[in-house]
Every structure is written in C-alpha cells, then in structure tokens.
C-alpha cells in the first residue's frame, strides 16, 4: 500500500502509487455492467458521480482541509464582533443586535454611580496640589541659532503668498510652515492671508490676532517679511493677487519638492501663491528648517496688544480666585463645540434631535462631504476607536480621577459648547470653582472681540 493513499492494491509490490480510481473503474466497467442488469444505466451514473467526488477529494485535498478552517475562523470573527440579545415575548422570539462594549455613550450613568464617592472624598486630600511645583528648574533652550543674527540676508528669489486656512490653531501652524518654506526658498514672505472659514466664520486678519510689527522684527535676521506686495509687483498682476499663479502643493510635501517645483516658478514669475496652505510641509525636515518653524512659533508669533491686555487681566483675576490653592488653577480647553461633535460623527445621548442637529451642522459646514456615495458613518466604531470628543462631564471625571478635588479652580477655555446648559452642568457640579471668559471679563471688555 502506498504511504499517501489508502486505495493501493493488495498485490502491489512496488513503491509507485496506484493508478487513478477513475481509470480502474473504466477497466472494469464491462464487468460491472454485466452485473447490474436492466438498472445498470442509473447505477453507472451514480458510480461515476461517486468516483468524480472521490477523485476530487484526493486531487484537491488541501483546499478541502483549509475550507472548514476558513469557515470556522470567519464565524468566530463574526460572532466575536457582534453580539445579540434574545428576548422572549410570549412565544415570539425577537433577536436584537447588541452593541459592542464601549460603543455607546454611558458616561452619565457612570457619573451617577460615582457621585456619592466623589462627595465623600476628603477635601484636604488633594494629592496633585504639588503638581504646579517644579522640582527641576531648567532654563528654556533657544530653538534657533543666534550666531548669524546680524548677518545680511541674500537677495530674495521672489515673493511668497500663502493662505492660512482652518481654525486658529491650523492657521498658527500654517504661519510657522510658511516661515520655514520662505527660509528654504530664500523668498520674501508676505504677511499671511487668513481664509474665511465656513465653520468659524471669523473675518479677522493677521494683524487683528497677532502683532505684525513684532513678527517682522523677530524674523528679520532669518526671513524677509513684508506687509504687502510692492507696487511694481502689483502692477505686473493688475493689482489683483488672484492673478498670481496658485501652485497646488500636496499635503506634507518635502523640502525637495519645494526646491524642485516651487523655486523655479518663484524665480521665473517673481511671486507665487500657495492656497490652501494647511499641512503643506512635511513634519520630518532638516534641523535648520525646523529651527525656523520653532522661531516663528515660540518667539515671532505674539498676540496683538488688545488681546494681550485683556488676557493679563483675566489671568490676574483667575489667580486671585484660586486662593485656596495658593493662586494655582487648572486650565482646560474643551473641544465640544457643535462643529467638533458634528465632524466626529459620534452619538451621545440626545437621540433623534441630536442626530437631526448634527446632520444639519455637517451639511451647513461641509456641503455634502458626509453624504458621498460609499461613505458609511459608524458612530459606535468611532467611540470604540477613541475618536469621540470628550464631553465636559467626561473631562470632569478625568480630573477628579487624577486627584483634583472640588476645591480646585478650573478655567474653561473653549468656544460655544454644544448644549452648554446640559453638558457643562455636571462639570460645574464636580468643580464649583469653575470660571470662563464670561465670568472673568465684563461684557464691556468682551464687546470689542465679538
């Protein structure tokens, strides 16, 4: 008998495999036919089918062995991903899909269970009151080389105009990237233009938020910066910046791309635009380019004087209100504005009303982006993956879990919170000493910034 087959001949004395069962059947079909009589036709058909099946088993045994394993694996994966609740309603069995763990917003229920324990905490036992006391005092290290601070810059290759899009933080990053690119290309940077965003609808210019003169002065030894294009350049483009060629640069482009694609255009035309400019420079860049980014971010960018003056007043008031913690307080930037909740495609506990409001917000701000063919919104999966903005309640529970008690002064820096009356209430319940810009500044002081 052959070692790999159970169908060897008993008379075989060699090690070669036996002939195929299909061929042996062919040799004996006359004998078989003489035995079946009148029913031989039907039996022959059955025998042929059996022989073909047996042949397939031995020819494709690998596939037949893998197929059951594959089927079992898929079923196990499916059963572990989805749960089901079985409900018996008077002889009618209803099978409902059960949400995976962590896919549903249940923080209010958790808070209700934890609140009695929070109330029972000893007020004096604030283990993080020493968090503000730095044990190691190390001086800040400058991020840019000051050795050539008095060196004269080479002749400019042209003017670089960028459009900073997105919210304030994206605009800040765009400005830092623009300074780095201008230094790389030896270009003169025109004070960045702020794109009017469809979500925030803020019409502020660069000078309304940042100190233009200080920005130009801080960069004077590294990058040439001007407030606007000179007259001779404007004449070349009929005093219309939109006539200047707009180079569509891909996101996270490398310094090499700018040197090979943007620099020749800049030298030839004398001025180029890049709009939009958000995230248009790669993160990983040489240290000299990264140094320009840091110089712009930590030294050149400073808020305009009206913002700085009001900010200093608010900080002084916050320190005075934090007397129980020695003038120390926690500042939290909540990101629970309507646009953040809508963009995340997460669901909370607002039911159908919330879904309707979020659909309207997404359509108003992103015009069909979330209704494209093939796009599937999975709120539960987003929550499991940790992509949902924390509610003020969740931020409060996190702070309490870190050890901050109800005597801690908390300053909330945020835009207009989605359904603030509902979602901020439990945060204030956990931290009665909660302050916002509206409680620290007077309506008259805030009026100029409305």
PDB file of N, CA and C in Angstrom, residues 25 28-29 31-52:
ATOM      1  N   UNK A  25     -11.864   2.083 -12.621  1.00  0.00           N
ATOM      2  CA  UNK A  25     -13.293   1.925 -12.850  1.00  0.00           C
ATOM      3  C   UNK A  25     -13.562   1.738 -14.344  1.00  0.00           C
ATOM      4  N   UNK A  28     -13.006  -1.831 -15.526  1.00  0.00           N
ATOM      5  CA  UNK A  28     -13.936  -2.840 -15.027  1.00  0.00           C
ATOM      6  C   UNK A  28     -15.380  -2.532 -15.336  1.00  0.00           C
ATOM      7  N   UNK A  29     -15.594  -1.527 -16.189  1.00  0.00           N
ATOM      8  CA  UNK A  29     -16.975  -1.120 -16.390  1.00  0.00           C
ATOM      9  C   UNK A  29     -17.796  -2.199 -17.098  1.00  0.00           C
ATOM     10  N   UNK A  31     -17.451  -5.478 -16.692  1.00  0.00           N
ATOM     11  CA  UNK A  31     -17.829  -6.466 -15.690  1.00  0.00           C
ATOM     12  C   UNK A  31     -18.961  -5.938 -14.838  1.00  0.00           C
ATOM     13  N   UNK A  32     -18.825  -4.668 -14.451  1.00  0.00           N
ATOM     14  CA  UNK A  32     -19.883  -4.072 -13.629  1.00  0.00           C
ATOM     15  C   UNK A  32     -21.183  -4.026 -14.381  1.00  0.00           C
ATOM     16  N   UNK A  33     -21.100  -3.753 -15.683  1.00  0.00           N
ATOM     17  CA  UNK A  33     -22.309  -3.656 -16.473  1.00  0.00           C
ATOM     18  C   UNK A  33     -23.016  -4.984 -16.571  1.00  0.00           C
ATOM     19  N   UNK A  34     -22.257  -6.071 -16.580  1.00  0.00           N
ATOM     20  CA  UNK A  34     -22.905  -7.364 -16.698  1.00  0.00           C
ATOM     21  C   UNK A  34     -23.625  -7.764 -15.431  1.00  0.00           C
ATOM     22  N   UNK A  35     -23.285  -7.088 -14.309  1.00  0.00           N
ATOM     23  CA  UNK A  35     -23.887  -7.447 -13.033  1.00  0.00           C
ATOM     24  C   UNK A  35     -25.149  -6.651 -12.744  1.00  0.00           C
ATOM     25  N   UNK A  36     -25.283  -5.445 -13.302  1.00  0.00           N
ATOM     26  CA  UNK A  36     -26.385  -4.588 -12.894  1.00  0.00           C
ATOM     27  C   UNK A  36     -27.669  -4.887 -13.626  1.00  0.00           C
ATOM     28  N   UNK A  37     -27.587  -5.548 -14.718  1.00  0.00           N
ATOM     29  CA  UNK A  37     -28.797  -5.880 -15.444  1.00  0.00           C
ATOM     30  C   UNK A  37     -29.429  -4.643 -16.019  1.00  0.00           C
ATOM     31  N   UNK A  38     -30.779  -4.583 -15.956  1.00  0.00           N
ATOM     32  CA  UNK A  38     -31.514  -3.502 -16.587  1.00  0.00           C
ATOM     33  C   UNK A  38     -31.335  -2.173 -15.881  1.00  0.00           C
ATOM     34  N   UNK A  39     -30.945  -2.201 -14.603  1.00  0.00           N
ATOM     35  CA  UNK A  39     -30.761  -0.933 -13.862  1.00  0.00           C
ATOM     36  C   UNK A  39     -29.360  -0.414 -13.955  1.00  0.00           C
ATOM     37  N   UNK A  40     -28.528  -0.935 -14.861  1.00  0.00           N
ATOM     38  CA  UNK A  40     -27.129  -0.544 -14.952  1.00  0.00           C
ATOM     39  C   UNK A  40     -26.916   0.901 -15.313  1.00  0.00           C
ATOM     40  N   UNK A  41     -27.807   1.489 -16.133  1.00  0.00           N
ATOM     41  CA  UNK A  41     -27.607   2.869 -16.572  1.00  0.00           C
ATOM     42  C   UNK A  41     -27.626   3.837 -15.413  1.00  0.00           C
ATOM     43  N   UNK A  42     -28.650   3.688 -14.562  1.00  0.00           N
ATOM     44  CA  UNK A  42     -28.761   4.598 -13.422  1.00  0.00           C
ATOM     45  C   UNK A  42     -27.611   4.391 -12.448  1.00  0.00           C
ATOM     46  N   UNK A  43     -27.250   3.083 -12.226  1.00  0.00           N
ATOM     47  CA  UNK A  43     -26.190   2.821 -11.256  1.00  0.00           C
ATOM     48  C   UNK A  43     -24.853   3.313 -11.778  1.00  0.00           C
ATOM     49  N   UNK A  44     -24.645   3.160 -13.111  1.00  0.00           N
ATOM     50  CA  UNK A  44     -23.406   3.694 -13.691  1.00  0.00           C
ATOM     51  C   UNK A  44     -23.281   5.188 -13.441  1.00  0.00           C
ATOM     52  N   UNK A  45     -24.387   5.927 -13.578  1.00  0.00           N
ATOM     53  CA  UNK A  45     -24.374   7.383 -13.375  1.00  0.00           C
ATOM     54  C   UNK A  45     -24.006   7.722 -11.930  1.00  0.00           C
ATOM     55  N   UNK A  46     -24.591   6.936 -10.994  1.00  0.00           N
ATOM     56  CA  UNK A  46     -24.292   7.163  -9.583  1.00  0.00           C
ATOM     57  C   UNK A  46     -22.841   6.857  -9.291  1.00  0.00           C
ATOM     58  N   UNK A  47     -22.358   5.736  -9.854  1.00  0.00           N
ATOM     59  CA  UNK A  47     -20.964   5.357  -9.626  1.00  0.00           C
ATOM     60  C   UNK A  47     -20.005   6.398 -10.184  1.00  0.00           C
ATOM     61  N   UNK A  48     -20.344   6.965 -11.349  1.00  0.00           N
ATOM     62  CA  UNK A  48     -19.482   7.994 -11.931  1.00  0.00           C
ATOM     63  C   UNK A  48     -19.396   9.221 -11.026  1.00  0.00           C
ATOM     64  N   UNK A  49     -20.552   9.587 -10.476  1.00  0.00           N
ATOM     65  CA  UNK A  49     -20.555  10.752  -9.586  1.00  0.00           C
ATOM     66  C   UNK A  49     -19.712  10.507  -8.340  1.00  0.00           C
ATOM     67  N   UNK A  50     -19.841   9.269  -7.803  1.00  0.00           N
ATOM     68  CA  UNK A  50     -19.053   8.913  -6.618  1.00  0.00           C
ATOM     69  C   UNK A  50     -17.571   8.923  -6.942  1.00  0.00           C
ATOM     70  N   UNK A  51     -17.208   8.394  -8.086  1.00  0.00           N
ATOM     71  CA  UNK A  51     -15.801   8.344  -8.479  1.00  0.00           C
ATOM     72  C   UNK A  51     -15.236   9.746  -8.672  1.00  0.00           C
ATOM     73  N   UNK A  52     -16.019  10.623  -9.305  1.00  0.00           N
ATOM     74  CA  UNK A  52     -15.566  12.013  -9.517  1.00  0.00           C
ATOM     75  C   UNK A  52     -15.360  12.715  -8.183  1.00  0.00           C
TER      76      UNK A  52
END
